[in-house]
mmCIF file of C-alpha atoms in Angstrom:
data_model
loop_
_atom_site.group_PDB
_atom_site.id
_atom_site.type_symbol
_atom_site.label_atom_id
_atom_site.label_comp_id
_atom_site.label_asym_id
_atom_site.label_seq_id
_atom_site.Cartn_x
_atom_site.Cartn_y
_atom_site.Cartn_z
ATOM 1 C CA MET X 1296 -22.359 -5.457 -36.990
ATOM 2 C CA LYS X 1297 -19.720 -5.757 -39.700
ATOM 3 C CA GLU X 1298 -21.033 -5.887 -43.275
ATOM 4 C CA THR X 1299 -20.429 -9.022 -45.310
ATOM 5 C CA LYS X 1300 -18.462 -8.838 -48.532
ATOM 6 C CA GLU X 1301 -21.732 -9.346 -50.443
ATOM 7 C CA VAL X 1302 -23.341 -6.333 -48.733
ATOM 8 C CA GLN X 1303 -20.220 -4.222 -49.304
ATOM 9 C CA GLU X 1304 -20.312 -5.054 -53.016
ATOM 10 C CA GLN X 1305 -24.015 -4.267 -53.182
ATOM 11 C CA ARG X 1306 -23.383 -0.953 -51.382
ATOM 12 C CA GLU X 1307 -20.735 -0.003 -53.954
ATOM 13 C CA LEU X 1308 -23.141 -0.716 -56.832
ATOM 14 C CA LEU X 1309 -25.905 1.293 -55.161
ATOM 15 C CA ASN X 1310 -23.537 4.225 -54.548
ATOM 16 C CA VAL X 1311 -22.914 4.308 -58.297
ATOM 17 C CA LYS X 1312 -26.638 4.032 -59.092
ATOM 18 C CA TYR X 1313 -27.571 6.985 -56.867
ATOM 19 C CA ARG X 1314 -24.384 8.972 -57.569
ATOM 20 C CA ARG X 1315 -23.900 9.439 -53.823
ATOM 21 C CA GLU X 1316 -23.307 7.287 -50.759
ATOM 22 C CA ILE X 1317 -26.270 5.299 -49.499
ATOM 23 C CA PRO X 1318 -27.042 5.329 -45.761
ATOM 24 C CA MET X 1319 -25.038 3.273 -43.300
ATOM 25 C CA GLU X 1320 -26.091 1.930 -39.912
ATOM 26 C CA GLU X 1321 -25.971 4.535 -37.087
ATOM 27 C CA GLU X 1322 -25.661 7.558 -39.417
ATOM 28 C CA ILE X 1323 -27.979 10.527 -38.873
ATOM 29 C CA TRP X 1324 -29.867 11.746 -41.923
ATOM 30 C CA HIS X 1325 -31.862 14.976 -42.267
ATOM 31 C CA HIS X 1326 -35.290 14.952 -43.953
ATOM 32 C CA PHE X 1327 -36.150 17.998 -46.046
ATOM 33 C CA LYS X 1328 -39.090 18.774 -43.714
ATOM 34 C CA ALA X 1329 -36.515 19.403 -40.942
ATOM 35 C CA ASN X 1330 -36.586 16.165 -38.911
ATOM 36 C CA GLU X 1331 -33.635 13.889 -38.224
ATOM 37 C CA TYR X 1332 -33.469 10.107 -38.400
ATOM 38 C CA LYS X 1333 -30.959 7.448 -37.373
ATOM 39 C CA ILE X 1334 -30.314 4.639 -39.846
ATOM 40 C CA ILE X 1335 -31.098 1.209 -38.399
ATOM 41 C CA ALA X 1336 -30.221 -0.883 -41.477
ATOM 42 C CA CYS X 1337 -29.474 -0.278 -45.152
ATOM 43 C CA PRO X 1338 -29.565 -1.944 -47.601
ATOM 44 C CA VAL X 1339 -32.413 -4.253 -46.566
ATOM 45 C CA ILE X 1340 -33.766 -6.666 -49.179
ATOM 46 C CA HIS X 1341 -37.407 -7.758 -49.359
ATOM 47 C CA THR X 1342 -37.440 -11.557 -49.454
ATOM 48 C CA GLU X 1343 -40.213 -11.844 -52.065
ATOM 49 C CA THR X 1344 -39.766 -8.875 -54.379
ATOM 50 C CA ARG X 1345 -35.995 -8.301 -53.891
ATOM 51 C CA GLU X 1346 -36.745 -4.560 -53.593
ATOM 52 C CA ILE X 1347 -34.154 -2.671 -51.543
ATOM 53 C CA TYR X 1348 -35.204 -0.704 -48.458
ATOM 54 C CA CYS X 1349 -33.809 1.563 -45.781
ATOM 55 C CA VAL X 1350 -34.920 1.141 -42.145
ATOM 56 C CA TYR X 1351 -34.617 4.233 -39.943
ATOM 57 C CA GLN X 1352 -35.751 5.674 -36.614
ATOM 58 C CA ALA X 1353 -37.146 9.124 -35.919
ATOM 59 C CA LEU X 1354 -35.114 11.167 -33.449
ATOM 60 C CA TYR X 1355 -38.187 13.065 -32.240
ATOM 61 C CA GLY X 1356 -41.696 12.388 -30.930
ATOM 62 C CA SER X 1357 -42.360 8.704 -30.232
ATOM 63 C CA TYR X 1358 -39.076 7.658 -31.935
ATOM 64 C CA GLY X 1359 -40.943 5.491 -34.438
ATOM 65 C CA ILE X 1360 -39.134 3.069 -36.721
ATOM 66 C CA TYR X 1361 -39.898 3.258 -40.442
ATOM 67 C CA CYS X 1362 -39.071 1.393 -43.631
ATOM 68 C CA ARG X 1363 -38.949 3.077 -47.027
ATOM 69 C CA PRO X 1364 -37.849 1.867 -50.463
ATOM 70 C CA LEU X 1365 -34.275 3.011 -51.018
ATOM 71 C CA ASP X 1366 -35.264 4.593 -54.350
ATOM 72 C CA MET X 1367 -37.671 6.856 -52.486
ATOM 73 C CA PHE X 1368 -35.255 7.509 -49.595
ATOM 74 C CA MET X 1369 -32.564 8.639 -52.045
ATOM 75 C CA SER X 1370 -34.879 10.614 -54.344
ATOM 76 C CA GLU X 1371 -34.799 14.328 -55.003
ATOM 77 C CA VAL X 1372 -37.369 16.601 -53.403
ATOM 78 C CA ASP X 1373 -40.253 17.527 -55.700
ATOM 79 C CA HIS X 1374 -39.539 21.270 -55.761
ATOM 80 C CA GLU X 1375 -42.776 21.976 -57.623
ATOM 81 C CA LYS X 1376 -44.757 20.461 -54.754
ATOM 82 C CA TYR X 1377 -42.370 21.833 -52.080
ATOM 83 C CA PRO X 1378 -40.923 25.051 -53.539
ATOM 84 C CA LYS X 1379 -39.514 26.175 -50.174
ATOM 85 C CA ALA X 1380 -37.546 22.966 -49.554
ATOM 86 C CA GLY X 1381 -34.004 23.900 -48.620
ATOM 87 C CA GLN X 1382 -32.245 20.759 -49.808
ATOM 88 C CA LYS X 1383 -31.898 18.840 -53.056
ATOM 89 C CA TYR X 1384 -32.708 15.355 -51.766
ATOM 90 C CA ARG X 1385 -35.532 13.990 -49.610
ATOM 91 C CA PHE X 1386 -32.901 12.763 -47.111
ATOM 92 C CA GLU X 1387 -29.330 14.028 -46.780
ATOM 93 C CA LEU X 1388 -26.542 12.881 -44.490
ATOM 94 C CA LYS X 1389 -26.177 15.225 -41.522
ATOM 95 C CA GLU X 1390 -22.759 16.802 -41.441
#
């Protein structure tokens, strides 16, 4: 589905906020614990709180669909808690 102008503008603002591109539908993103996920929708806005989310599907196991706040999806890995993590961010776009 083609993004509306409003969503495109919101995406541009969020790219600036996170200092990197936010996920787009159909992209594959790699979680720092080694699993891969396909983006279903992003940005998704909660109707009551206006919080922004990312909806994604696991590409392993039961292929579950998950929703996570975009702030958390785009966050850096806590390297004190996970010192062996091999990437900077919790999720990174698969190249």
